PDB file of C-alpha atoms in Angstrom:
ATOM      1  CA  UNK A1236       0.000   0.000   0.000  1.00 59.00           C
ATOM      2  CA  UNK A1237       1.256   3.455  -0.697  1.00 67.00           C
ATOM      3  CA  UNK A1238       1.083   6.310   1.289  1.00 58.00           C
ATOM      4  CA  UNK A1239       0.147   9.617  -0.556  1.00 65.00           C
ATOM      5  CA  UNK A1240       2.929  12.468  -0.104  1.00 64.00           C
ATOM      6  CA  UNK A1241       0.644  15.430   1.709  1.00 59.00           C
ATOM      7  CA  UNK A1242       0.092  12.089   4.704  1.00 55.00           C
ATOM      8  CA  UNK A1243       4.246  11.909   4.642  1.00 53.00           C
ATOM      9  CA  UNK A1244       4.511  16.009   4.620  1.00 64.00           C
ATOM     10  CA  UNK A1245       2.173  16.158   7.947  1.00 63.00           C
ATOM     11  CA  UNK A1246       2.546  13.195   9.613  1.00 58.00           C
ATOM     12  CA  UNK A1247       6.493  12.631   9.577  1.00 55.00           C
ATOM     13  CA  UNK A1248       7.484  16.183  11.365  1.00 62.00           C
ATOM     14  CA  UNK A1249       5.154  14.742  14.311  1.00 60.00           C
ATOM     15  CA  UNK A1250       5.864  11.478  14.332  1.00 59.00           C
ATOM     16  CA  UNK A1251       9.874  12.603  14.720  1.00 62.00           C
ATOM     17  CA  UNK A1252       8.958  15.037  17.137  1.00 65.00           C
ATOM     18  CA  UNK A1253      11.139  14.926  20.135  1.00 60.00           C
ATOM     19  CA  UNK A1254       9.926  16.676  23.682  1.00 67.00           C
ATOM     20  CA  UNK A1255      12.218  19.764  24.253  1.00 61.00           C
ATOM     21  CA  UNK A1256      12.827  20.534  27.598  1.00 65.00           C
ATOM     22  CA  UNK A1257      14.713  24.138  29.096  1.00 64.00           C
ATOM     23  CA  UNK A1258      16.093  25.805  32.214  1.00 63.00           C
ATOM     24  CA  UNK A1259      16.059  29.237  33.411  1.00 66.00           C
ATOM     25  CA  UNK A1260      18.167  30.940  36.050  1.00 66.00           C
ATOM     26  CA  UNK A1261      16.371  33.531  38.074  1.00 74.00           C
ATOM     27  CA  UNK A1262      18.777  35.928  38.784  1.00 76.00           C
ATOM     28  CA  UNK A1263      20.015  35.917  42.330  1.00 80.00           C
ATOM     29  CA  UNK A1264      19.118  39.376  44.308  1.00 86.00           C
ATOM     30  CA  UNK A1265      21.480  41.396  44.921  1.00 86.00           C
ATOM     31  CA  UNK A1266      21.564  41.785  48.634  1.00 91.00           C
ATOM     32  CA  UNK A1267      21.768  37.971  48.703  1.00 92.00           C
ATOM     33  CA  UNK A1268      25.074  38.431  46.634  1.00 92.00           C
ATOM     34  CA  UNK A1269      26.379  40.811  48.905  1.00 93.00           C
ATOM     35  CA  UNK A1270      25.338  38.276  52.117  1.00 94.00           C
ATOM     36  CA  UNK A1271      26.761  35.094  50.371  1.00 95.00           C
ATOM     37  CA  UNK A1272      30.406  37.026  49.158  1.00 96.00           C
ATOM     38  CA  UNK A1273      33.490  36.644  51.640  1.00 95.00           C
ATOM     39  CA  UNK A1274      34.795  40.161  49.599  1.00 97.00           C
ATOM     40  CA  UNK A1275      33.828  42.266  47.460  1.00 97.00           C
ATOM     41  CA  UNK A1276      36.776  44.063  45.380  1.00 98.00           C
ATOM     42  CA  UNK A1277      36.993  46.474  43.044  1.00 97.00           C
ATOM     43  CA  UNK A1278      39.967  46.448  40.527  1.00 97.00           C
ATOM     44  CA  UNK A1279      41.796  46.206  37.649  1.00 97.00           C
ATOM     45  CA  UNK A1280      42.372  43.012  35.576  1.00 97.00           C
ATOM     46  CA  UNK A1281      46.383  42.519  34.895  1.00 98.00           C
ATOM     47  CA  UNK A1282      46.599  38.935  33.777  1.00 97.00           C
ATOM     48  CA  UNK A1283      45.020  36.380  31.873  1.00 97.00           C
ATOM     49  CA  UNK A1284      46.104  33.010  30.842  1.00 97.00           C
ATOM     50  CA  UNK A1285      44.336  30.147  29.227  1.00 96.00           C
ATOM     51  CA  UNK A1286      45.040  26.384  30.848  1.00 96.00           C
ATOM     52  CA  UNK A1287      43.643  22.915  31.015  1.00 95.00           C
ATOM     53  CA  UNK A1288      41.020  21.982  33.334  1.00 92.00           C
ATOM     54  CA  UNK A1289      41.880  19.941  36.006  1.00 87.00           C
ATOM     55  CA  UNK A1290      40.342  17.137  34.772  1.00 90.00           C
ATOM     56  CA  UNK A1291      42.048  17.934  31.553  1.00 86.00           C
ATOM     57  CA  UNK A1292      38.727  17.883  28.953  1.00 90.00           C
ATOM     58  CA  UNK A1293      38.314  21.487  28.838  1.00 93.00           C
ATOM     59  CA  UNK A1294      39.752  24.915  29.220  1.00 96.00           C
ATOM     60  CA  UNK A1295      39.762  27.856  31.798  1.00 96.00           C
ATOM     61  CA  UNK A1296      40.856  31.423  31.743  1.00 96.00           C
ATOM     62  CA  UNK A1297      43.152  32.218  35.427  1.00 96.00           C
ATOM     63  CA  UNK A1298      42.411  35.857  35.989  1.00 97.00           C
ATOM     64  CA  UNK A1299      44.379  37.866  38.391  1.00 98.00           C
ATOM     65  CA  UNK A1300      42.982  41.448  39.439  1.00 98.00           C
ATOM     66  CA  UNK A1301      44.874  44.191  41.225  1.00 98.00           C
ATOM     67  CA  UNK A1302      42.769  45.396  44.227  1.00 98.00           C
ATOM     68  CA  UNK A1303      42.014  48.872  44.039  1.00 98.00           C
ATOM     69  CA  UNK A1304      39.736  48.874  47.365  1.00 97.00           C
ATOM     70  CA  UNK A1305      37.784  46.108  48.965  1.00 98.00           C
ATOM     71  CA  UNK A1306      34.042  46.751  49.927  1.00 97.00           C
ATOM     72  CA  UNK A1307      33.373  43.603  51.819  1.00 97.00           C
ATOM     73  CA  UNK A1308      36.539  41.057  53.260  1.00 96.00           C
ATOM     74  CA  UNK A1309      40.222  41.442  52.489  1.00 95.00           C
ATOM     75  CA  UNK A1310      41.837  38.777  49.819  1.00 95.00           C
ATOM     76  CA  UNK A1311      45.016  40.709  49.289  1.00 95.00           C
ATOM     77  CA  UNK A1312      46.320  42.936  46.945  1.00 98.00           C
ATOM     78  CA  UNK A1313      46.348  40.458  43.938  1.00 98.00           C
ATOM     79  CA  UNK A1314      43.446  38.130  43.525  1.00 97.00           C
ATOM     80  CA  UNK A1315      44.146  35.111  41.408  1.00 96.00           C
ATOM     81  CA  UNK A1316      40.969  33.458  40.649  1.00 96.00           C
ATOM     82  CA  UNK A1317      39.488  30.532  37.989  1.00 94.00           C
ATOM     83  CA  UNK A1318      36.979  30.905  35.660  1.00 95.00           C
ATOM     84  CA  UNK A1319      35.466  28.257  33.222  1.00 95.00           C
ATOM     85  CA  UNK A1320      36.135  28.779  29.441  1.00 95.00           C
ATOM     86  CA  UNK A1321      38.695  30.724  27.603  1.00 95.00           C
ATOM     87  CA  UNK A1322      41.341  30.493  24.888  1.00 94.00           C
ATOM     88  CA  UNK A1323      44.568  27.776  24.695  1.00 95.00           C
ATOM     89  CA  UNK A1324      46.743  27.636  21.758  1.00 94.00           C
ATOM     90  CA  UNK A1325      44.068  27.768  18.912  1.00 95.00           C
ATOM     91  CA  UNK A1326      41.314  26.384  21.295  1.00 93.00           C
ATOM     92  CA  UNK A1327      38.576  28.346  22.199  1.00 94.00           C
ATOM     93  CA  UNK A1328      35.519  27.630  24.575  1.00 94.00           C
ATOM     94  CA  UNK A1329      32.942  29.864  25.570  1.00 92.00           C
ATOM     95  CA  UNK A1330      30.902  28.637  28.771  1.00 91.00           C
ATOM     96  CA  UNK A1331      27.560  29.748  29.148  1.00 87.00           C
ATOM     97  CA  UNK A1332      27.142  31.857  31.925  1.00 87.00           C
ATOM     98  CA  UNK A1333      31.106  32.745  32.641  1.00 92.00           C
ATOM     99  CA  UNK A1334      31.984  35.966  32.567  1.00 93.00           C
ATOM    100  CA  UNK A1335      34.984  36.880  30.109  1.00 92.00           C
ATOM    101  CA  UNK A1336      37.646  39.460  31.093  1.00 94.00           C
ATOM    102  CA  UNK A1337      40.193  41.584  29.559  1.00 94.00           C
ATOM    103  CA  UNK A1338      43.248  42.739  30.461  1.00 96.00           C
ATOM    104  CA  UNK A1339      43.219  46.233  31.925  1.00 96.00           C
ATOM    105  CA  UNK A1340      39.452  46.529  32.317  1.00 94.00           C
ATOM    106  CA  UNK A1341      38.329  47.701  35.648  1.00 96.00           C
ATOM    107  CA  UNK A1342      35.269  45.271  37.727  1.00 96.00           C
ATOM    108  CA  UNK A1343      33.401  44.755  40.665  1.00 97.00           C
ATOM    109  CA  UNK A1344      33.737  41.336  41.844  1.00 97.00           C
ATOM    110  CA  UNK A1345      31.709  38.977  44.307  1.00 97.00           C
ATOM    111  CA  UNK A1346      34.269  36.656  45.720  1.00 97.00           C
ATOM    112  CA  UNK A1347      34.005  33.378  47.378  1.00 94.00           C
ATOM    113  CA  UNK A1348      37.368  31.551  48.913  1.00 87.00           C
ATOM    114  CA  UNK A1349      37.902  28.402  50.484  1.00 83.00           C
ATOM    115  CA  UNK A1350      41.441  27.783  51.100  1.00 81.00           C
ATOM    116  CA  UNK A1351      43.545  26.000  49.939  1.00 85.00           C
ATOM    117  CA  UNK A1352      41.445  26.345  46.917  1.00 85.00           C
ATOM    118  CA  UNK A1353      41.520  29.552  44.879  1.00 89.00           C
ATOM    119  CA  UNK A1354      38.733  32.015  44.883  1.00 93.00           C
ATOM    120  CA  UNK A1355      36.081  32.087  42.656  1.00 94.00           C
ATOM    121  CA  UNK A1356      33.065  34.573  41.609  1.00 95.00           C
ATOM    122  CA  UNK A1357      29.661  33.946  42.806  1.00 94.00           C
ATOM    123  CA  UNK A1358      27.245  32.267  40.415  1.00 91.00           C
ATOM    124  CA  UNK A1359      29.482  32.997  37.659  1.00 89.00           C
ATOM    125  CA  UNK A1360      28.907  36.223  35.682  1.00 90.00           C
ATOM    126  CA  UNK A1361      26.093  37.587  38.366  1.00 92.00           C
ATOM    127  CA  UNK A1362      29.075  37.953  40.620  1.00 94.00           C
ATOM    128  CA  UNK A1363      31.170  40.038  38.070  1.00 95.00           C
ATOM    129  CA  UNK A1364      30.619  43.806  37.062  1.00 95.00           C
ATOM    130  CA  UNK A1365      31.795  46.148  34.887  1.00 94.00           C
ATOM    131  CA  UNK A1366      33.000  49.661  35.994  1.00 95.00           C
ATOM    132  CA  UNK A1367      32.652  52.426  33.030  1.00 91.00           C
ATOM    133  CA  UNK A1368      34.153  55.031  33.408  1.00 89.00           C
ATOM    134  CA  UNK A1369      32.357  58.772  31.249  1.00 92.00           C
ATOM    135  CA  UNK A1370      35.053  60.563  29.347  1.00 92.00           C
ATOM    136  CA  UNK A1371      33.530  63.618  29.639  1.00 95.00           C
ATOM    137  CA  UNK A1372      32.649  63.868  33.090  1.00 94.00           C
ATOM    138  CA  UNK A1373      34.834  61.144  35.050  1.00 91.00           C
ATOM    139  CA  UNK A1374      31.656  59.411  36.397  1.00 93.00           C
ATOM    140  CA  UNK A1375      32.148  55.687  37.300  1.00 91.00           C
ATOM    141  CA  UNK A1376      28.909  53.320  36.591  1.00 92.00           C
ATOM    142  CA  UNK A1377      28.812  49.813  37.576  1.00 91.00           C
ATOM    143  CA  UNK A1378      26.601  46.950  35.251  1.00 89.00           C
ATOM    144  CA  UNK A1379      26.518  43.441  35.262  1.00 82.00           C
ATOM    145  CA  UNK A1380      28.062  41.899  32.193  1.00 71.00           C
ATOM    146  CA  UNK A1381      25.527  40.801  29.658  1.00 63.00           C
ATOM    147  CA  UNK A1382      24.606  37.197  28.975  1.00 51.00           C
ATOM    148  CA  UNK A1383      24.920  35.674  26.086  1.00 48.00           C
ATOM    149  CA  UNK A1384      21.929  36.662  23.904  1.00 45.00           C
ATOM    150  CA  UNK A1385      21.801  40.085  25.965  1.00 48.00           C
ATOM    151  CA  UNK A1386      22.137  43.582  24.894  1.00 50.00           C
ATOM    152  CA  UNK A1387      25.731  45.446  25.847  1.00 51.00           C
ATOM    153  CA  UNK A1388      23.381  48.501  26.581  1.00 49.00           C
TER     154      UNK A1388
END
């Protein structure tokens, strides 16, 4: 028996229809930020340097910022912290979620420590902020670094 064509052209796309499933992140508040950091530090980004993960399958980005004032906890002068994702050679990977840095950029950063290990931001790029800084009038603004998908404005 043959099936006509227009059967085929409706029935097949449901037939191969697979249930799609999603997950969204409700943005943590900001006062619970401040309450789950061990420091907050504002600063200057002065190194970056792609490596291996630890379990060797992917890479992250070792950022080290140079403390400009601390608004919450003391970490030192130079913070050396992980963050998923980043470049290695000719490898690339882009994490969803991480913040990216670059050198000499100035942020606001919610910081977690548990020695030995080294620190790390706060549920990933909510804990990381951007400082601008107006040409014209010297006026520092603080954002949260968009999300992939987001608007830079």
């Amino acid at each position: 028996m043959r099936v006509p064509a227009f059967v085929l052209t409706f029935l097949l796309p449901v037939l191969l229809t697979v249930p799609l499933s999603a997950s969204v992140a409700i943005p943590a508040q900001f006062s619970r930020l401040v309450g789950e950091a061990q420091a907050i530090a504002h600063g200057r980004v002065v190194g970056l340097e792609g490596r291996a993960s630890g379990d060797g399958l992917g890479i992250e980005t070792v950022v080290t910022l140079e403390v400009e004032s601390y608004l919450k906890g003391d970490l030192g002068r130079h913070v050396t912290f992980v963050v998923p994702g980043g470049q290695l050679g000719r490898y690339r990977s882009v994490v969803s979620g991480a913040p990216r840095f670059a050198e000499g950029e100035q942020v606001v950063l919610f910081l977690n420590a548990k020695p030995p290990a080294m620190p790390h931001i706060l549920r990933l790029s909510e804990g990381a902020f951007r400082v601008s800084v107006d040409r014209r009038t010297g006026a520092r603004t603080i954002r949260r670094q968009p999300l992939a998908g987001e608007s830079a404005t």
